[in-house]
Short mmCIF file of N, CA and C in Angstrom, two decimals:
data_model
loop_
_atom_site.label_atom_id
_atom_site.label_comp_id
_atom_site.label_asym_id
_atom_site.label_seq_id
_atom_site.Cartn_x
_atom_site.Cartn_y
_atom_site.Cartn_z
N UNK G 1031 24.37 17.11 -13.63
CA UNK G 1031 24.15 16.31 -12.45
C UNK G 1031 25.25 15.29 -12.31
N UNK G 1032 25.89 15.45 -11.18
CA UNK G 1032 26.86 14.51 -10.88
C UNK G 1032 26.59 13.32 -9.77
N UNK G 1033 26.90 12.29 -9.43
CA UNK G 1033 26.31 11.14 -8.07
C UNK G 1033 27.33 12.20 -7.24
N UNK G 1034 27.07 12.00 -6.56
CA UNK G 1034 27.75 12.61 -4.76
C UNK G 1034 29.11 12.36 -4.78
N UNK G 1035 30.45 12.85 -4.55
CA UNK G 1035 31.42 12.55 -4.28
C UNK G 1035 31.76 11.21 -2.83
N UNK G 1036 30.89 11.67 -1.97
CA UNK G 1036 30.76 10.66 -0.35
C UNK G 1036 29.83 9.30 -0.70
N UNK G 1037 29.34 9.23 -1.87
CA UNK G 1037 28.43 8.08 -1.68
C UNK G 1037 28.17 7.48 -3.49
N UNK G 1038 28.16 6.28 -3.82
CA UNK G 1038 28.04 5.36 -4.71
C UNK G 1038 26.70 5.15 -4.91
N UNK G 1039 26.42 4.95 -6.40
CA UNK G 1039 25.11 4.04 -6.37
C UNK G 1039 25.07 2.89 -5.89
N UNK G 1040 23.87 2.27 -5.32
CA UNK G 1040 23.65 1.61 -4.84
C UNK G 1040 22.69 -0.04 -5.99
N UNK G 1041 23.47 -0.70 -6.60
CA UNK G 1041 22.64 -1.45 -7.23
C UNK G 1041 21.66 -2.57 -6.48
N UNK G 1042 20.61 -3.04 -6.76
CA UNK G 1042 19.84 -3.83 -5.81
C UNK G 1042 18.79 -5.01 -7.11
N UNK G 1043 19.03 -6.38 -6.76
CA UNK G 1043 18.11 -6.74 -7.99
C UNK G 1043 16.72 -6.90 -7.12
N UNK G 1044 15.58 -7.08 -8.46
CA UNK G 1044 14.41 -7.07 -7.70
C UNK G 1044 14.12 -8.53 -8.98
N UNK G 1045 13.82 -9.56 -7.78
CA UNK G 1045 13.10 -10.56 -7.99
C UNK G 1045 12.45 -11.26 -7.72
N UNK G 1046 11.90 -10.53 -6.23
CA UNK G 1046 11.04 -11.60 -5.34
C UNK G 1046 10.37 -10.05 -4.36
N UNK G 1047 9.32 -10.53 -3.86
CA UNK G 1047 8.44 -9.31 -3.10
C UNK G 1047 9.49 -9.07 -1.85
N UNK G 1048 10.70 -9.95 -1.44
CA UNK G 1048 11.50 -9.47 -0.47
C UNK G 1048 12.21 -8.80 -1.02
N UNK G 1049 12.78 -8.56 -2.03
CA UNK G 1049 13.15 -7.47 -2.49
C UNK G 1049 12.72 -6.06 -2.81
N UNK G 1050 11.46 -6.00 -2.97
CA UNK G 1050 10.61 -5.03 -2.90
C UNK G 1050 11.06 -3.96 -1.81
N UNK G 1051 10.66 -5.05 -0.52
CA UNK G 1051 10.97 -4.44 0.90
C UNK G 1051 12.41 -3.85 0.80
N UNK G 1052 13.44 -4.56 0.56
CA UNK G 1052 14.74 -4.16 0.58
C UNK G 1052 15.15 -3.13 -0.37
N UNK G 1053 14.70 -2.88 -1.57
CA UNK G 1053 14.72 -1.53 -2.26
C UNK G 1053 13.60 -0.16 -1.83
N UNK G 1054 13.02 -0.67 -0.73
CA UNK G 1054 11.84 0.28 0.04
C UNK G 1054 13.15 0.92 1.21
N UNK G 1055 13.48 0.10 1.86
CA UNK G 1055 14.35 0.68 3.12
C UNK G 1055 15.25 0.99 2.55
N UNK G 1056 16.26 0.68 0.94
CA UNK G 1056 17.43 1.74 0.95
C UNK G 1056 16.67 2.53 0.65
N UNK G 1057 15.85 3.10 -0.28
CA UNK G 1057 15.52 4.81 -0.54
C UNK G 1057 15.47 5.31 0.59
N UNK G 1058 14.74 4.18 1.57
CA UNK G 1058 14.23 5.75 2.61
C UNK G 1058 15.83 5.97 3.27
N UNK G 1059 16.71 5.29 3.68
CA UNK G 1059 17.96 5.25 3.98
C UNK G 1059 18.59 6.26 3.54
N UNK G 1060 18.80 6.03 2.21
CA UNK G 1060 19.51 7.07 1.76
C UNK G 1060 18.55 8.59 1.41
N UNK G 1061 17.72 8.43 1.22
CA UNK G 1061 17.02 9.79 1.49
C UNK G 1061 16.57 10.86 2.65
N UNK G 1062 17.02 9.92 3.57
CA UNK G 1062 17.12 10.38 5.03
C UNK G 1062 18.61 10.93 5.56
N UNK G 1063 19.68 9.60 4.99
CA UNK G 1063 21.14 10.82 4.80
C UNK G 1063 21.42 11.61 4.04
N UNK G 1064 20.36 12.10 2.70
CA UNK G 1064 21.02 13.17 1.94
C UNK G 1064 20.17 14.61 2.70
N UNK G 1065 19.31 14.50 3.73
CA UNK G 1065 18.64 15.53 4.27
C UNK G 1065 17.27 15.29 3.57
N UNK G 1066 16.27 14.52 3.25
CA UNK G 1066 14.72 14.50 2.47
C UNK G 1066 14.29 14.92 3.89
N UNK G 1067 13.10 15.33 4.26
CA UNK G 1067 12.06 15.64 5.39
C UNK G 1067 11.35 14.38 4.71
N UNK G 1068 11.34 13.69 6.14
CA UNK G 1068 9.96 12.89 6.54
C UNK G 1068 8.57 12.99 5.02
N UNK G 1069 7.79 13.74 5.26
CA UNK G 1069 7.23 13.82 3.54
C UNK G 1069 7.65 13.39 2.60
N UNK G 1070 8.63 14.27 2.28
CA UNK G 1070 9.39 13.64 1.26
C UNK G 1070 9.84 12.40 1.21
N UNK G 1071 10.68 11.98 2.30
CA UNK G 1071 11.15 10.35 2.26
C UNK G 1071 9.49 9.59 1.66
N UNK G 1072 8.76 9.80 2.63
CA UNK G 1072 7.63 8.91 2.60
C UNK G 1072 7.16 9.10 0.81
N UNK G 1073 7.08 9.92 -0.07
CA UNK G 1073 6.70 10.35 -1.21
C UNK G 1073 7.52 9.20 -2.37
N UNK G 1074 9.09 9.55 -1.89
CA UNK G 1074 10.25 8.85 -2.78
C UNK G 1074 9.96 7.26 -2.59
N UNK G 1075 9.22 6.98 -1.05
CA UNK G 1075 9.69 5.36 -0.74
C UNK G 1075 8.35 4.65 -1.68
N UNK G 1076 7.26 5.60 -1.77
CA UNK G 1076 6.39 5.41 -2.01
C UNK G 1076 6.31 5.48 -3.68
N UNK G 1077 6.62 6.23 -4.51
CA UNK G 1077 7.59 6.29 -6.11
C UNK G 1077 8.26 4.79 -6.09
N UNK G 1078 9.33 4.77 -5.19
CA UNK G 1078 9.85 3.36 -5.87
C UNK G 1078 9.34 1.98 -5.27
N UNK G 1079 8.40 1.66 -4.72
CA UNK G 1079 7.75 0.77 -4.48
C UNK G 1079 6.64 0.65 -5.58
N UNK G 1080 6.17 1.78 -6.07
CA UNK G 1080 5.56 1.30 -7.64
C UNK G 1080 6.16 0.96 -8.43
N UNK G 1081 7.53 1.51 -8.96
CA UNK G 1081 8.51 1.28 -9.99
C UNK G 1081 8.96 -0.21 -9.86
N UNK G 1082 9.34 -0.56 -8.85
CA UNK G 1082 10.21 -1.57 -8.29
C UNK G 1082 8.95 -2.68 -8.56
N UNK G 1083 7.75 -2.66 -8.08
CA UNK G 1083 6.66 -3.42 -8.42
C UNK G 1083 6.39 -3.74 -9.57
N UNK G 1084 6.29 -2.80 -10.49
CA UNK G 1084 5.97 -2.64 -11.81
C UNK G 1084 7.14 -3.60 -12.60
N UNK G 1085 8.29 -3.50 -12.19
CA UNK G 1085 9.42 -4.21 -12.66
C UNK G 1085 9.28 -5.51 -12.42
N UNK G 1086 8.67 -5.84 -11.06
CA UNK G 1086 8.50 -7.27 -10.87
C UNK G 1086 7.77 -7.62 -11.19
N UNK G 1087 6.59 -7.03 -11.41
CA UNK G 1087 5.53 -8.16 -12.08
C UNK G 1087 5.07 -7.80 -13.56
N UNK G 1088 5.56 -6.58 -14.28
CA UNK G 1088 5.32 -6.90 -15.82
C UNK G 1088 6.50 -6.81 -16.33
N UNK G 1089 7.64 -6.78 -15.42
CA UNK G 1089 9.30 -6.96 -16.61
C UNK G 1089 9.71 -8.14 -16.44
N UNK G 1090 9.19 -9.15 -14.87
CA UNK G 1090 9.75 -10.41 -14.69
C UNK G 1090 10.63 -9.99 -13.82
N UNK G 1091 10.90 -8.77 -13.24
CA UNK G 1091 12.26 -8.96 -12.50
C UNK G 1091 13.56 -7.97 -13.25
N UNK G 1092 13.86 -7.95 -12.19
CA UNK G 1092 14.98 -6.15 -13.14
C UNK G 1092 16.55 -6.12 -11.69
N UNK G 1093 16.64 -5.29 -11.63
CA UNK G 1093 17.43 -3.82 -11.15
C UNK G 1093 16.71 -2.85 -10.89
N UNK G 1094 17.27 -2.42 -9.63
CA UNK G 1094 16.82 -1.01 -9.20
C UNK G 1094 18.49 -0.23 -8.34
N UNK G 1095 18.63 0.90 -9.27
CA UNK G 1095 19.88 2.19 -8.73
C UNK G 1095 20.01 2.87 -8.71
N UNK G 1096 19.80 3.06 -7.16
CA UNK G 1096 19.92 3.91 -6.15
C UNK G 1096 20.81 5.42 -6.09
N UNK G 1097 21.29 6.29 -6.57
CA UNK G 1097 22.15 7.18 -6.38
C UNK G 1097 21.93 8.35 -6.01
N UNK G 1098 23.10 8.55 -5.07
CA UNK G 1098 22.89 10.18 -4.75
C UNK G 1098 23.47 11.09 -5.37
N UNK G 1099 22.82 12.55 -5.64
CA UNK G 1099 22.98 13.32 -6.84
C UNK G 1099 23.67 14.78 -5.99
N UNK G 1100 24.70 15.19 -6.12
CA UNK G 1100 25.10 17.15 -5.84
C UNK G 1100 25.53 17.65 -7.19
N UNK G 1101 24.77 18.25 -7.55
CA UNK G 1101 24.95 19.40 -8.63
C UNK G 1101 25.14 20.67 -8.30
N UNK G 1102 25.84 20.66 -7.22
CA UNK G 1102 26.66 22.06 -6.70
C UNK G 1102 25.62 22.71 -5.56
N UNK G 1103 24.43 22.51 -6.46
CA UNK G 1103 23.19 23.69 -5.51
C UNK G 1103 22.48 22.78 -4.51
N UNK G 1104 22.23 21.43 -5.18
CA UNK G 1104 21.37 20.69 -4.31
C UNK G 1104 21.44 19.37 -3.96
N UNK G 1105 21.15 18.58 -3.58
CA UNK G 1105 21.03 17.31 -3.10
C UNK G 1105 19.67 16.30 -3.48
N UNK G 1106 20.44 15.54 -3.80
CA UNK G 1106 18.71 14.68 -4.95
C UNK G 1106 19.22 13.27 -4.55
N UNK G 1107 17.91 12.52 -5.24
CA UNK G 1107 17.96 10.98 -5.18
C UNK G 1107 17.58 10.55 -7.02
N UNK G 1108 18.27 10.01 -7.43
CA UNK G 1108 17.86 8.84 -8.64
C UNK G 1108 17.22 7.87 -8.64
N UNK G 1109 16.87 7.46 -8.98
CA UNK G 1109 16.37 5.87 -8.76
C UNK G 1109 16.02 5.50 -10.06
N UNK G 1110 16.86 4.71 -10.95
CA UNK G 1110 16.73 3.77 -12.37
C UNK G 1110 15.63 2.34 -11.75
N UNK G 1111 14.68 1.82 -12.64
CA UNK G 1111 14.42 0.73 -11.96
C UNK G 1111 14.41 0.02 -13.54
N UNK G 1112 15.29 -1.10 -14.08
CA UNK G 1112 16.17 -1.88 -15.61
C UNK G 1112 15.12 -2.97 -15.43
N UNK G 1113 14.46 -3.55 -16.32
CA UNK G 1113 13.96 -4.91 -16.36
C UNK G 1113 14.15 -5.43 -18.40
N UNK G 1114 14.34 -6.15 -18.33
CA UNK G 1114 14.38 -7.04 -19.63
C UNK G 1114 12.92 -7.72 -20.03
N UNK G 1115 12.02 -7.17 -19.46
CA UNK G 1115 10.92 -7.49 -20.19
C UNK G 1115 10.27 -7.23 -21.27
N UNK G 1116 8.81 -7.38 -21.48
CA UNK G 1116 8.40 -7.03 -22.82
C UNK G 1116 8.24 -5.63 -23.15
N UNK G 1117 8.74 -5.09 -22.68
CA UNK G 1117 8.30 -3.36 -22.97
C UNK G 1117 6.90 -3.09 -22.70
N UNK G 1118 7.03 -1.54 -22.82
CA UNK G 1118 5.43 -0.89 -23.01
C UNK G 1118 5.12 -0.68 -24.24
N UNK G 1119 3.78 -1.25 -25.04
CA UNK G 1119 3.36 -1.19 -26.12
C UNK G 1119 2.64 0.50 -26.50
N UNK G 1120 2.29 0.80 -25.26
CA UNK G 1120 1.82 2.26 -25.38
C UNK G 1120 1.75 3.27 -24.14
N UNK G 1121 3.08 4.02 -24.38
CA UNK G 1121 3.44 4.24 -23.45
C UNK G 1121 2.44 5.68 -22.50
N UNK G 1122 2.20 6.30 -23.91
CA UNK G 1122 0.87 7.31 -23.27
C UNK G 1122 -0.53 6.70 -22.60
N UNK G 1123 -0.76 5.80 -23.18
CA UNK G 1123 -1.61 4.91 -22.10
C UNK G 1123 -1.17 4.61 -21.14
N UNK G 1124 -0.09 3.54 -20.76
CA UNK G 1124 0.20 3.23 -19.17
C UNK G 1124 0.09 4.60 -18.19
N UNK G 1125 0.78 5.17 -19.18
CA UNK G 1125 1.02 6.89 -18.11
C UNK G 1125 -0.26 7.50 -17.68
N UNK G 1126 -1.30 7.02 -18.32
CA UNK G 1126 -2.89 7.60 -18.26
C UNK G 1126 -3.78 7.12 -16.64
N UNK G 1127 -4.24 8.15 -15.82
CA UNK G 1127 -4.45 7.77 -14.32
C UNK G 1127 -5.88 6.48 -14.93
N UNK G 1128 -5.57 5.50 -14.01
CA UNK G 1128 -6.59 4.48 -14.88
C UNK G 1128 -6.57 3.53 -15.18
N UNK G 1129 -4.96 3.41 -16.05
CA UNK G 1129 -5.10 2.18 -16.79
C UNK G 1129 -4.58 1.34 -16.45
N UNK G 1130 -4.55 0.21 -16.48
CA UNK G 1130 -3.95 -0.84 -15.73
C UNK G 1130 -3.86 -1.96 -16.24
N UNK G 1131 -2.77 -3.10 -16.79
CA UNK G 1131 -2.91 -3.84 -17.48
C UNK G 1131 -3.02 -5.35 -16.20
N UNK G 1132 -2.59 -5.10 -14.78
CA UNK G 1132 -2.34 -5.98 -13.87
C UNK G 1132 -3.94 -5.89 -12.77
N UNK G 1133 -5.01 -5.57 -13.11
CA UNK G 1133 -5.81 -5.22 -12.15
C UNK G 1133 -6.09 -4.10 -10.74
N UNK G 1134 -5.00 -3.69 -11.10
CA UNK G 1134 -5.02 -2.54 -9.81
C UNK G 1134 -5.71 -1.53 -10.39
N UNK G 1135 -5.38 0.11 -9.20
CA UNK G 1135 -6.17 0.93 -9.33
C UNK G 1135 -5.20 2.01 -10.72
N UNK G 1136 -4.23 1.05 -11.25
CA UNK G 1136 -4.14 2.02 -12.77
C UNK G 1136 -3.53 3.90 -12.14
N UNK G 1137 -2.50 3.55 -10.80
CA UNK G 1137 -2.09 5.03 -10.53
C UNK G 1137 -0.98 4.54 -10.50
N UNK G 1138 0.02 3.71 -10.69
CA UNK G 1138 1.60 3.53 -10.41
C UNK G 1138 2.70 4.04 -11.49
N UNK G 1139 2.20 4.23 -12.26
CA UNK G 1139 3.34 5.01 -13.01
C UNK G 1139 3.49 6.36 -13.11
N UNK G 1140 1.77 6.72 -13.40
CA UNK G 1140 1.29 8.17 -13.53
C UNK G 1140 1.48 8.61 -11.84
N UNK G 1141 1.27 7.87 -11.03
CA UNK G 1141 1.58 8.00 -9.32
C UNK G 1141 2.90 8.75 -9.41
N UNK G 1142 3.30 7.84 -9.39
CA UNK G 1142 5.05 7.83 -8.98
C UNK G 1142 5.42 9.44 -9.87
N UNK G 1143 5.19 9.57 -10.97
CA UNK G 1143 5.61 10.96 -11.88
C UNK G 1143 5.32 12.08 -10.99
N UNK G 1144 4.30 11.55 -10.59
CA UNK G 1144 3.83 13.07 -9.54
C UNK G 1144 4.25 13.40 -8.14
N UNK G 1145 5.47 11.85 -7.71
CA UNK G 1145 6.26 12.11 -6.59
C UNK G 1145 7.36 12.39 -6.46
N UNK G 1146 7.66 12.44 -8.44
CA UNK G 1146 9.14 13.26 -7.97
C UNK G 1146 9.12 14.29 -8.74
N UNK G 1147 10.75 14.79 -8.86
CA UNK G 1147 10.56 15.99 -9.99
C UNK G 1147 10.96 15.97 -11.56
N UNK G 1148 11.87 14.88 -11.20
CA UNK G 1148 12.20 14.40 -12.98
C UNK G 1148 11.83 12.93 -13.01
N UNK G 1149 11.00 12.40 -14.39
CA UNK G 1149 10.31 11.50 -14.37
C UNK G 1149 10.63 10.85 -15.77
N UNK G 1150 11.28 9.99 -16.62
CA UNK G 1150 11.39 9.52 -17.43
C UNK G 1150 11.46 7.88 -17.58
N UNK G 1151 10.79 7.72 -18.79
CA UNK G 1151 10.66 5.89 -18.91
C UNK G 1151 11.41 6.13 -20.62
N UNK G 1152 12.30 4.81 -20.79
CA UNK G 1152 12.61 4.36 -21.85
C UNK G 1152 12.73 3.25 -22.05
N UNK G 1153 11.61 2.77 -23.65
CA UNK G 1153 11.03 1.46 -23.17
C UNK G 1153 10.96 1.20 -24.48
N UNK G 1154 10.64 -0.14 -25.13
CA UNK G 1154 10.30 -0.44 -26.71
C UNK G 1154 10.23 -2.02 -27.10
N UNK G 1155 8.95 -2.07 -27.35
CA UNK G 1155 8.08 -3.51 -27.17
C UNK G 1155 9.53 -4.23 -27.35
N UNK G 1156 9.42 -5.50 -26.66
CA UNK G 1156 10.34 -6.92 -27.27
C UNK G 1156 11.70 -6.30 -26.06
N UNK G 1157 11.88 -5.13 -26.16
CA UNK G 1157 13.55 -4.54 -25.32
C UNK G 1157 13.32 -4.06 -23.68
N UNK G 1158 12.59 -4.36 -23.49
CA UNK G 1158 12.44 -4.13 -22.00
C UNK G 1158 12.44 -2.37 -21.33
N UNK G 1159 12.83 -2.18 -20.16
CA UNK G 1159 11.74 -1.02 -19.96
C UNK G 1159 12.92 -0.44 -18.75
N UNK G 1160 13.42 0.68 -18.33
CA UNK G 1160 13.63 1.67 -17.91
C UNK G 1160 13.15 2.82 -17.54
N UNK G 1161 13.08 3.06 -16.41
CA UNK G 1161 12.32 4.00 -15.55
C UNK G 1161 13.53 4.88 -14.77
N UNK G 1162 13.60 5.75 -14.54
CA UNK G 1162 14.52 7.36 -13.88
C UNK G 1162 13.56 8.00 -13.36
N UNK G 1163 13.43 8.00 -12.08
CA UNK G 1163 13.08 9.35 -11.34
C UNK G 1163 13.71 9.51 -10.86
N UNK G 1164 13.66 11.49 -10.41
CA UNK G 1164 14.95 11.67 -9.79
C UNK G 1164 14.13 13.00 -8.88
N UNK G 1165 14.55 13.46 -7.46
CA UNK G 1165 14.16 14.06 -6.68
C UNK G 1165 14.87 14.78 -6.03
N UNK G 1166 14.50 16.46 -5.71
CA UNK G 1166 15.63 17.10 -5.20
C UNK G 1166 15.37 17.15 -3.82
N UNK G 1167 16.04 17.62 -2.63
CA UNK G 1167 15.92 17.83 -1.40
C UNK G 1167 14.97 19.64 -1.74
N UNK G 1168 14.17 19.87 -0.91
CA UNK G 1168 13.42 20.90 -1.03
C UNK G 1168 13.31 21.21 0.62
N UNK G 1169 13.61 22.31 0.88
CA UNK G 1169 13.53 22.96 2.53
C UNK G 1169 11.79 23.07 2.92
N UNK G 1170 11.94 23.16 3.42
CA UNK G 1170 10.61 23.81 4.21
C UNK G 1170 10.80 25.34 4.31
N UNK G 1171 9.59 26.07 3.96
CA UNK G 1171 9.61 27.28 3.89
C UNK G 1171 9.62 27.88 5.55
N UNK G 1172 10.55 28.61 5.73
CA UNK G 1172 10.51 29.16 7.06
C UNK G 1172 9.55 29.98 7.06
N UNK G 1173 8.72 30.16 8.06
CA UNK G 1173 7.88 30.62 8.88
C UNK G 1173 7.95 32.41 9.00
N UNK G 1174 7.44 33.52 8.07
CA UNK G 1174 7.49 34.85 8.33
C UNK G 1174 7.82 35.77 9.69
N UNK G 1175 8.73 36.44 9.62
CA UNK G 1175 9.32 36.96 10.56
C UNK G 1175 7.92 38.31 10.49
N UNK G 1176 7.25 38.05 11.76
CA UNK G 1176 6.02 39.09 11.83
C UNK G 1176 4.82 38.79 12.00
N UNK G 1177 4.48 37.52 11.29
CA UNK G 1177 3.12 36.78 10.61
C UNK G 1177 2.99 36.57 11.84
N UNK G 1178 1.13 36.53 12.11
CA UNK G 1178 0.32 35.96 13.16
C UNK G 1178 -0.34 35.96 13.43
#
């Protein structure tokens, strides 16, 4: 996987809920110029508004970057979201639909995994916490020549 030759990552810090918003409109931005369908955008914007959340309120505040991906065949989105917080103490728990250490409904991490296609966290109490999802452009299946 290479970033795009036409386009840069995009770094963005997240430290305030206006930032939230502003790492919400680049994904959909740039997931709308690499070709995502509508669904999809809405899926990805919706992935990093948990991540990006999650960063702000149990890392204290992070980074979130943005990049576009051509690996010859396809067209994808990245999205790293970096915080220097306390880490995850257990990381198969957070990932568990449920759990929640902030009062919510305990779906934002395990959420987000299931909105893209590659999903990785690297994290370790005291060292803070790293999140990668990454998403390919996927067509819409054309419609059978015959079917009716």
């Amino acid at each position: 996987m290479q970033a795009s030759g036409q386009a840069s990552a995009t770094s963005l810090p997240i430290g305030s809920d206006a930032d939230l918003a502003w790492v919400r409109q680049q994904v959909r931005r740039c997931a709308a110029q690499l070709g995502f369908g509508l669904v999809q955008q809405t899926k990805l914007v919706t992935a990093a508004s948990e991540l990006a959340r999650n960063t702000l309120v149990h890392g204290g505040g992070g980074r979130a970057e943005i990049t576009p991906l051509n690996n010859g065949r396809s067209r994808g989105l990245r999205m790293c979201f970096t915080d220097s917080g306390p880490g995850i103490r257990d990381l198969e728990l957070a990932m568990t639909d449920g759990y929640t250490t902030g009062g919510g409904l305990g779906l934002g991490m395990s959420g987000a995994k299931r909105l893209v296609h590659e999903f990785a966290v690297d994290t370790e109490p005291g060292r803070g916490t790293t999140v990668t999802a990454v998403a390919w452009v996927t067509q819409v299946p054309s419609s059978r020549q015959g079917a009716g």
